[in-house]
Amino acid sequence: MKTKTYYISVISILSVALLASCTKDYLKPDPLSFYEPELTFSTRSGLDATVAMADRHLRTYWSHLETRDVSVPISTEYMLSDVAVSGKTDDGNIFADVATRLTPTDGMHDNNINTISFFWDQTYMGIKYANTITSFIDNVPDLDEATRQEYLGRAYFHRSFRYLALCFQFGDVPLVTKILTAPKQNYKTSSRAAILEMITADMEKAVEWVPEQSQMAYLGMINKAACRQLLIKCYLATGQWDKAIEQANILIDQSGYALMTENFGTFDNPSPLAWPVTRNVIWDLHRPVNKAIAANKEAILVMPNREGTDATIRYKSMRNWGPMWNQAALKSPSGKVLLAAAKTDSKYSAEYDINGSVGRGIGMIRPTHFAQYGLWSVNGIEDTTDLRHSSTVGNWARMEMLKYNDPADSYYGQNLRLYEGNQLLCTDTIRSWFNWPHYKIYIDDPVFQATPTSNRNDGGAADWYCYRLAETYLLRAEAQFYKGNVGMAAEDVNTVRKRAKCSQLYTTVTIGDIVNERARELYMEEWRHMELSRISYSLALSNKADEWGNTYQVNNLSNNNYWYQRIQHYNDYYNKNKLTVRNRSYTIAPHNIYWPIPQDAINSNLYGKLHQNPGYSGYDAGLEMWTNWQDAVADEDITN
């Protein structure tokens, strides 16, 4: 396999004629008004630049917004799920009261609290990049048919990836498949089922047309395996269990991929005194330096993102997802605050360097009690050998592993404690006291590493997984479950667990067991809310019961769905109706499985009516929508 890494140059992208009319505000589109001047391609460079922009754009869902270092988009996916909530306790607008706060005009436009508007605006922007390729590829001369299909296949991936997300974040949405030559303000909503049918057909073509990674010059480009993984999800979303299993079988058994089961690559132990790590395969698998190397047979699609390129985006992972330990709310029994001391500070100690070992977090999201504890019990037994939850090897971080680090503190060098007798030592346990998967979120911060006077270790640029083979096993397990093959589903889940050195294995599984394993394995890789919404839909299609014996109907998911049941059973913030921050109570409702269609999108569609989701103001059950994607596509050229 060729192992050059595919870097996406902002300079080269912005220099092409395609984007000549764009400015630094290109990330703020009117998603339903895709009017552009006539675009022409005279060489392949325009196609290459557009594909590169789409690839780069894919990373932004996991990274920070423009120059911000808080509220990364994927955090919203987690704070609206079973495993986390918003932790921004210093903000009067904290996104806690979802049930009443989330409306078509409120609760989704402030990127300080969530990024729902980002997922709407930027997902349609990503669709625009894909549609640019499909709309203008025939203007490029001298493309042979195989090359043309390869470009189209990658465009179909980007468009389908984003429409799959829209279908399970927002439900029924407008279908846009081309770059228009005149502005269109008379869109109608297309049904989710119609869109899913279209993208499934597109991905069948993409799997046929896009080459394998081994046939490409660069890592990081959309490849056949990534297309196959997305096609599996499309088959699951359309109830085609056998086809999903067939594609998973090819990916697992015939495509050259394999789970990493032994140590590999470079062993990175950044803070051996303050945070010693015993080398293990889970740690190696999630070191940024190992994600895109040829030795990593598990990586299906990696999003390269490294320091020193003009496309660098720093993830700020430790800052966003680690606890806010350096504040007055968390003190030692003697009243001392933990120090974020720079290396030049006279109080600095390498042995007690919390900042250097785990980063200076601000707890933008806070894992639930279930995510920290209950999730890790299998067969009613806490699985202490699971490497993904092992503090012994240094992968899983517990607050009690940190040590008081002020030399003037009489407790200096002792482990943190939450109580001293009956005295609670942390007055903000939402933001400043929780455990977390250190192996996932630790990323070297080059600014901190290179600056001895710096006392803020936020997290730097890093390669990130979009798809791994471990998820393929869990997708196949899901399809087997829907078919009633729970033994075969258990085998796939156990394969993932065995790699993590788990002692507890399944003899049979529920859908809940599969979803739990996704939470253990795919933290900050999967889009948690969107995947739970997709699984809720697939579960309803299958007529199978969830782990509590409930069954669901596709046409009633806004009122009764599996996503909400998981939150009610597992999210100890939303399910108690007792926790309040700055006069905002943590609440969530069944209809929040689908986010509201933004009112400004509805208002800007002057000559048509977009369908609003049930539970939100403006919902009209009788509003007509496209139920056939071909009709929606044919209507795109009708602008009045």
Tab-separated table of C-alpha atoms in Angstrom, residues 133-475:
chain	number	residue	atom	x	y	z
A	133	ILE	CA	-18.949	17.644	-8.708
A	134	THR	CA	-22.071	15.872	-9.938
A	135	SER	CA	-23.373	19.007	-11.656
A	136	PHE	CA	-20.233	20.046	-13.525
A	137	ILE	CA	-18.143	16.930	-14.029
A	138	ASP	CA	-19.288	16.631	-17.632
A	139	ASN	CA	-17.714	20.037	-18.339
A	140	VAL	CA	-14.269	18.560	-17.717
A	141	PRO	CA	-12.775	17.331	-20.988
A	142	ASP	CA	-10.862	14.097	-21.558
A	143	LEU	CA	-12.098	12.175	-18.536
A	144	ASP	CA	-12.305	8.480	-19.211
A	145	GLU	CA	-15.391	6.740	-17.865
A	146	ALA	CA	-13.612	4.984	-14.976
A	147	THR	CA	-12.115	8.281	-13.769
A	148	ARG	CA	-15.443	10.041	-14.120
A	149	GLN	CA	-17.162	7.365	-12.069
A	150	GLU	CA	-14.469	7.540	-9.397
A	151	TYR	CA	-15.107	11.264	-8.916
A	152	LEU	CA	-18.848	10.679	-8.875
A	153	GLY	CA	-18.486	7.865	-6.347
A	154	ARG	CA	-16.604	10.112	-3.943
A	155	ALA	CA	-19.198	12.836	-4.434
A	156	TYR	CA	-21.958	10.325	-3.704
A	157	PHE	CA	-20.177	9.351	-0.490
A	158	HIS	CA	-20.039	12.941	0.731
A	159	ARG	CA	-23.627	13.664	-0.200
A	160	SER	CA	-24.930	10.392	1.233
A	161	PHE	CA	-22.934	10.715	4.461
A	162	ARG	CA	-24.520	14.079	5.061
A	163	TYR	CA	-28.036	13.134	4.043
A	164	LEU	CA	-27.934	10.102	6.302
A	165	ALA	CA	-27.063	12.466	9.146
A	166	LEU	CA	-29.796	14.951	8.231
A	167	CYS	CA	-32.388	12.173	8.039
A	168	PHE	CA	-31.729	11.135	11.625
A	169	GLN	CA	-30.949	14.506	13.146
A	170	PHE	CA	-33.748	16.474	11.470
A	171	GLY	CA	-36.007	13.810	9.919
A	172	ASP	CA	-37.721	14.846	6.685
A	173	VAL	CA	-35.672	17.543	4.956
A	174	PRO	CA	-35.365	19.290	1.578
A	175	LEU	CA	-33.528	17.269	-1.064
A	176	VAL	CA	-30.918	19.213	-3.040
A	177	THR	CA	-28.951	17.293	-5.671
A	178	LYS	CA	-27.587	19.916	-8.065
A	179	ILE	CA	-26.102	23.395	-8.351
A	180	LEU	CA	-28.846	25.615	-9.694
A	181	THR	CA	-28.444	28.247	-12.377
A	182	ALA	CA	-31.151	30.400	-10.798
A	183	PRO	CA	-32.165	30.870	-7.156
A	184	LYS	CA	-34.887	28.536	-5.891
A	185	GLN	CA	-37.196	29.551	-3.057
A	186	ASN	CA	-40.007	27.075	-3.522
A	187	TYR	CA	-38.582	23.877	-2.050
A	188	LYS	CA	-40.787	21.186	-0.596
A	189	THR	CA	-39.623	18.747	2.030
A	190	SER	CA	-38.725	15.237	0.897
A	191	SER	CA	-39.628	12.295	3.084
A	192	ARG	CA	-36.831	10.538	4.904
A	193	ALA	CA	-37.753	7.232	3.276
A	194	ALA	CA	-37.378	8.761	-0.190
A	195	ILE	CA	-33.986	10.269	0.628
A	196	LEU	CA	-32.758	7.021	2.139
A	197	GLU	CA	-33.794	5.165	-1.000
A	198	MET	CA	-31.805	7.606	-3.139
A	199	ILE	CA	-28.602	7.583	-1.120
A	200	THR	CA	-28.669	3.798	-0.849
A	201	ALA	CA	-28.754	3.542	-4.640
A	202	ASP	CA	-25.975	6.118	-4.886
A	203	MET	CA	-23.787	4.231	-2.451
A	204	GLU	CA	-24.266	0.985	-4.354
A	205	LYS	CA	-22.712	2.781	-7.322
A	206	ALA	CA	-19.966	4.308	-5.172
A	207	VAL	CA	-18.932	0.890	-3.858
A	208	GLU	CA	-18.604	-0.266	-7.445
A	209	TRP	CA	-16.758	2.808	-8.728
A	210	VAL	CA	-14.394	4.033	-5.984
A	211	PRO	CA	-11.042	2.204	-5.764
A	212	GLU	CA	-9.638	0.381	-2.770
A	213	GLN	CA	-7.232	2.285	-0.553
A	214	SER	CA	-4.405	0.047	-1.791
A	215	GLN	CA	-4.927	1.448	-5.290
A	216	MET	CA	-4.596	5.067	-4.166
A	217	ALA	CA	-1.540	7.257	-3.821
A	218	TYR	CA	-2.755	8.847	-0.596
A	219	LEU	CA	-4.283	7.919	2.731
A	220	GLY	CA	-7.274	9.991	3.710
A	221	MET	CA	-9.171	9.997	0.427
A	222	ILE	CA	-12.602	8.418	0.269
A	223	ASN	CA	-11.996	4.761	-0.592
A	224	LYS	CA	-14.077	1.709	-1.458
A	225	ALA	CA	-14.117	0.401	2.124
A	226	ALA	CA	-15.452	3.713	3.441
A	227	CYS	CA	-18.172	3.596	0.789
A	228	ARG	CA	-18.991	0.037	1.815
A	229	GLN	CA	-19.251	1.032	5.495
A	230	LEU	CA	-21.651	3.826	4.621
A	231	LEU	CA	-23.652	1.475	2.403
A	232	ILE	CA	-24.036	-0.903	5.359
A	233	LYS	CA	-25.584	1.942	7.350
A	234	CYS	CA	-27.877	2.782	4.436
A	235	TYR	CA	-29.027	-0.839	4.267
A	236	LEU	CA	-29.686	-0.819	8.011
A	237	ALA	CA	-31.676	2.392	7.610
A	238	THR	CA	-33.803	0.852	4.874
A	239	GLY	CA	-34.413	-2.496	6.566
A	240	GLN	CA	-32.244	-4.541	4.193
A	241	TRP	CA	-30.573	-6.743	6.798
A	242	ASP	CA	-29.211	-9.420	4.464
A	243	LYS	CA	-27.561	-6.864	2.218
A	244	ALA	CA	-26.021	-5.152	5.229
A	245	ILE	CA	-24.579	-8.473	6.394
A	246	GLU	CA	-23.276	-9.250	2.910
A	247	GLN	CA	-21.401	-5.948	2.713
A	248	ALA	CA	-20.050	-6.348	6.246
A	249	ASN	CA	-18.825	-9.841	5.393
A	250	ILE	CA	-16.897	-8.481	2.416
A	251	LEU	CA	-15.377	-5.714	4.504
A	252	ILE	CA	-14.411	-7.994	7.378
A	253	ASP	CA	-13.269	-11.074	5.457
A	254	GLN	CA	-12.268	-10.032	1.947
A	255	SER	CA	-10.913	-6.486	1.973
A	256	GLY	CA	-7.583	-6.765	3.782
A	257	TYR	CA	-8.700	-5.168	7.035
A	258	ALA	CA	-8.345	-6.665	10.515
A	259	LEU	CA	-8.803	-5.615	14.127
A	260	MET	CA	-5.549	-4.621	15.773
A	261	THR	CA	-5.042	-7.083	18.591
A	262	GLU	CA	-1.402	-6.474	19.547
A	263	ASN	CA	0.731	-3.432	20.247
A	264	PHE	CA	1.857	-1.639	17.096
A	265	GLY	CA	3.327	1.571	15.805
A	266	THR	CA	4.884	4.192	18.028
A	267	PHE	CA	4.459	4.061	21.792
A	268	ASP	CA	3.710	7.579	22.944
A	269	ASN	CA	3.873	8.028	26.740
A	270	PRO	CA	3.803	11.814	27.063
A	271	SER	CA	3.907	12.231	30.846
A	272	PRO	CA	5.521	9.128	32.357
A	273	LEU	CA	6.023	10.577	35.829
A	274	ALA	CA	2.627	12.175	36.410
A	275	TRP	CA	0.641	9.723	34.259
A	276	PRO	CA	2.436	6.442	33.548
A	277	VAL	CA	0.919	4.298	30.809
A	278	THR	CA	1.495	0.585	30.450
A	279	ARG	CA	1.661	-0.038	26.730
A	280	ASN	CA	-1.432	-1.771	25.359
A	281	VAL	CA	-3.216	-2.140	22.031
A	282	ILE	CA	-6.051	0.270	22.877
A	283	TRP	CA	-3.570	3.002	23.750
A	284	ASP	CA	-1.599	2.385	20.554
A	285	LEU	CA	-4.762	2.290	18.439
A	286	HIS	CA	-5.742	5.794	19.515
A	287	ARG	CA	-2.373	7.498	19.351
A	288	PRO	CA	-2.634	10.069	16.550
A	289	VAL	CA	0.737	9.007	15.159
A	290	ASN	CA	-0.542	5.447	14.628
A	291	LYS	CA	-3.936	6.063	13.062
A	292	ALA	CA	-2.900	6.430	9.435
A	293	ILE	CA	0.177	4.200	9.278
A	294	ALA	CA	0.252	1.162	7.001
A	295	ALA	CA	0.584	-1.165	10.002
A	296	ASN	CA	-2.876	-0.134	11.199
A	297	LYS	CA	-5.115	-2.653	9.432
A	298	GLU	CA	-8.225	-1.510	11.289
A	299	ALA	CA	-8.461	2.008	9.907
A	300	ILE	CA	-11.020	2.227	7.098
A	301	LEU	CA	-11.192	6.003	6.734
A	302	VAL	CA	-8.828	8.302	8.590
A	303	MET	CA	-9.112	12.080	8.455
A	304	PRO	CA	-5.470	13.290	8.337
A	305	ASN	CA	-4.883	16.426	10.338
A	306	ARG	CA	-1.340	17.198	11.411
A	307	GLU	CA	0.699	20.105	12.621
A	308	GLY	CA	2.789	21.947	10.100
A	309	THR	CA	0.316	21.992	7.200
A	310	ASP	CA	-1.859	24.869	6.091
A	311	ALA	CA	-4.900	22.682	6.662
A	312	THR	CA	-4.241	22.151	10.380
A	313	ILE	CA	-7.227	22.171	12.714
A	314	ARG	CA	-6.523	21.726	16.420
A	315	TYR	CA	-9.123	19.568	18.098
A	316	LYS	CA	-8.877	21.102	21.596
A	317	SER	CA	-9.985	17.677	22.777
A	318	MET	CA	-8.644	17.853	26.313
A	319	ARG	CA	-10.014	21.337	26.820
A	320	ASN	CA	-13.504	20.393	25.657
A	321	TRP	CA	-13.906	16.919	27.120
A	322	GLY	CA	-11.750	16.897	30.247
A	323	PRO	CA	-12.940	18.070	33.685
A	324	MET	CA	-12.407	21.644	34.832
A	325	TRP	CA	-10.107	20.761	37.709
A	326	ASN	CA	-8.326	24.122	37.918
A	327	GLN	CA	-10.984	26.277	39.549
A	328	ALA	CA	-12.075	27.303	43.008
A	329	ALA	CA	-14.937	24.802	42.982
A	330	LEU	CA	-12.418	21.990	43.533
A	331	LYS	CA	-10.171	22.292	46.580
A	332	SER	CA	-8.097	20.125	48.853
A	333	PRO	CA	-9.235	19.538	52.441
A	334	SER	CA	-7.004	22.447	53.431
A	335	GLY	CA	-8.703	24.747	50.932
A	336	LYS	CA	-5.987	24.841	48.273
A	337	VAL	CA	-6.802	24.905	44.563
A	338	LEU	CA	-5.020	22.611	42.122
A	339	LEU	CA	-2.294	24.387	40.195
A	340	ALA	CA	-1.948	24.620	36.433
A	341	ALA	CA	1.699	25.543	36.766
A	342	ALA	CA	3.905	26.249	33.761
A	343	LYS	CA	7.239	24.446	33.620
A	344	THR	CA	9.019	27.697	34.459
A	345	ASP	CA	6.967	28.167	37.628
A	346	SER	CA	8.856	27.537	40.863
A	347	LYS	CA	5.888	25.442	42.055
A	348	TYR	CA	6.029	23.132	39.040
A	349	SER	CA	6.667	19.431	39.618
A	350	ALA	CA	6.904	16.906	36.764
A	351	GLU	CA	5.572	14.244	39.124
A	352	TYR	CA	2.422	16.213	39.876
A	353	ASP	CA	1.951	17.963	36.528
A	354	ILE	CA	-1.802	17.627	36.028
A	355	ASN	CA	-1.828	20.138	33.205
A	356	GLY	CA	0.862	18.320	31.253
A	357	SER	CA	-0.531	14.851	31.844
A	358	VAL	CA	-4.282	15.236	31.234
A	359	GLY	CA	-4.726	18.761	29.910
A	360	ARG	CA	-6.497	21.797	31.274
A	361	GLY	CA	-10.116	20.939	30.623
A	362	ILE	CA	-13.224	23.053	30.927
A	363	GLY	CA	-15.818	20.259	30.868
A	364	MET	CA	-17.973	21.434	27.976
A	365	ILE	CA	-19.786	18.118	28.172
A	366	ARG	CA	-20.106	15.906	31.200
A	367	PRO	CA	-20.410	12.103	31.006
A	368	THR	CA	-23.361	10.561	32.785
A	369	HIS	CA	-23.011	8.202	35.735
A	370	PHE	CA	-23.981	5.414	33.360
A	371	ALA	CA	-21.172	6.304	30.945
A	372	GLN	CA	-18.632	6.269	33.768
A	373	TYR	CA	-19.847	3.217	35.693
A	374	GLY	CA	-22.923	1.217	34.666
A	375	LEU	CA	-21.907	0.946	31.021
A	376	TRP	CA	-18.890	-1.127	32.011
A	377	SER	CA	-20.841	-3.919	33.694
A	378	VAL	CA	-21.594	-6.959	31.542
A	379	ASN	CA	-23.548	-9.960	32.779
A	380	GLY	CA	-24.094	-7.976	35.963
A	381	ILE	CA	-20.345	-7.877	36.629
A	382	GLU	CA	-17.968	-4.935	36.311
A	383	ASP	CA	-15.442	-5.989	33.696
A	384	THR	CA	-12.201	-4.913	35.324
A	385	THR	CA	-9.983	-6.209	32.517
A	386	ASP	CA	-11.587	-4.099	29.760
A	387	LEU	CA	-8.675	-1.978	28.501
A	388	ARG	CA	-11.043	0.809	27.475
A	389	HIS	CA	-11.986	1.299	31.129
A	390	SER	CA	-8.700	0.369	32.747
A	391	SER	CA	-7.111	2.860	35.113
A	392	THR	CA	-4.433	0.293	35.923
A	393	VAL	CA	-2.796	0.720	32.505
A	394	GLY	CA	-3.534	4.465	32.372
A	395	ASN	CA	-6.243	4.418	29.691
A	396	TRP	CA	-9.190	5.452	31.852
A	397	ALA	CA	-8.817	8.508	34.062
A	398	ARG	CA	-10.437	8.817	37.468
A	399	MET	CA	-10.373	12.039	39.457
A	400	GLU	CA	-8.903	10.164	42.391
A	401	MET	CA	-5.796	9.434	40.301
A	402	LEU	CA	-4.864	13.135	40.259
A	403	LYS	CA	-2.779	14.502	43.110
A	404	TYR	CA	-2.823	17.756	45.019
A	405	ASN	CA	0.034	19.697	43.517
A	406	ASP	CA	0.488	22.935	45.440
A	407	PRO	CA	3.743	22.613	47.443
A	408	ALA	CA	2.213	24.896	50.067
A	409	ASP	CA	-0.648	22.450	50.601
A	410	SER	CA	-0.394	20.097	53.578
A	411	TYR	CA	-2.018	17.479	51.331
A	412	TYR	CA	0.646	17.898	48.641
A	413	GLY	CA	1.227	14.648	46.745
A	414	GLN	CA	-1.888	12.944	48.077
A	415	ASN	CA	-4.611	11.681	45.753
A	416	LEU	CA	-7.708	13.785	45.220
A	417	ARG	CA	-10.813	12.947	47.192
A	418	LEU	CA	-14.385	14.088	46.800
A	419	TYR	CA	-15.157	14.077	50.513
A	420	GLU	CA	-13.210	14.769	53.650
A	421	GLY	CA	-15.411	13.119	56.228
A	422	ASN	CA	-18.835	14.621	55.543
A	423	GLN	CA	-17.396	17.677	53.806
A	424	LEU	CA	-17.923	17.830	50.036
A	425	LEU	CA	-14.709	19.191	48.551
A	426	CYS	CA	-16.086	19.934	45.079
A	427	THR	CA	-18.928	22.437	44.790
A	428	ASP	CA	-19.387	21.889	41.038
A	429	THR	CA	-19.475	18.147	40.491
A	430	ILE	CA	-21.078	18.618	37.075
A	431	ARG	CA	-18.080	20.311	35.515
A	432	SER	CA	-15.196	19.554	37.818
A	433	TRP	CA	-15.569	15.955	38.970
A	434	PHE	CA	-15.981	13.103	36.504
A	435	ASN	CA	-13.997	10.273	34.972
A	436	TRP	CA	-13.096	10.064	31.301
A	437	PRO	CA	-11.368	7.969	28.586
A	438	HIS	CA	-7.911	9.501	28.682
A	439	TYR	CA	-6.679	7.337	25.800
A	440	LYS	CA	-9.266	8.905	23.488
A	441	ILE	CA	-8.904	12.581	24.288
A	442	TYR	CA	-5.197	13.043	25.027
A	443	ILE	CA	-3.519	14.798	22.086
A	444	ASP	CA	-0.189	16.577	22.367
A	445	ASP	CA	-0.605	20.346	22.210
A	446	PRO	CA	2.381	21.764	20.265
A	447	VAL	CA	1.936	25.243	21.699
A	448	PHE	CA	2.103	23.883	25.237
A	449	GLN	CA	4.970	21.520	24.436
A	450	ALA	CA	7.068	24.241	22.828
A	451	THR	CA	6.310	26.985	25.338
A	452	PRO	CA	7.723	26.421	28.848
A	453	THR	CA	5.771	29.427	30.122
A	454	SER	CA	2.427	28.004	28.944
A	455	ASN	CA	0.048	26.629	31.549
A	456	ARG	CA	-2.753	25.487	29.217
A	457	ASN	CA	-2.540	22.112	27.526
A	458	ASP	CA	-5.615	22.057	25.285
A	459	GLY	CA	-4.929	19.422	22.642
A	460	GLY	CA	-3.493	19.824	19.165
A	461	ALA	CA	-4.044	18.631	15.634
A	462	ALA	CA	-4.361	14.891	15.139
A	463	ASP	CA	-5.450	12.285	12.658
A	464	TRP	CA	-8.944	11.118	13.571
A	465	TYR	CA	-10.957	8.048	12.679
A	466	CYS	CA	-14.106	8.406	10.635
A	467	TYR	CA	-14.592	4.649	10.183
A	468	ARG	CA	-12.871	1.634	11.773
A	469	LEU	CA	-13.410	-2.084	11.332
A	470	ALA	CA	-14.541	-2.416	14.953
A	471	GLU	CA	-17.688	-0.525	13.990
A	472	THR	CA	-18.212	-2.887	11.054
A	473	TYR	CA	-18.480	-5.808	13.477
A	474	LEU	CA	-21.030	-3.883	15.528
A	475	LEU	CA	-23.024	-2.941	12.433
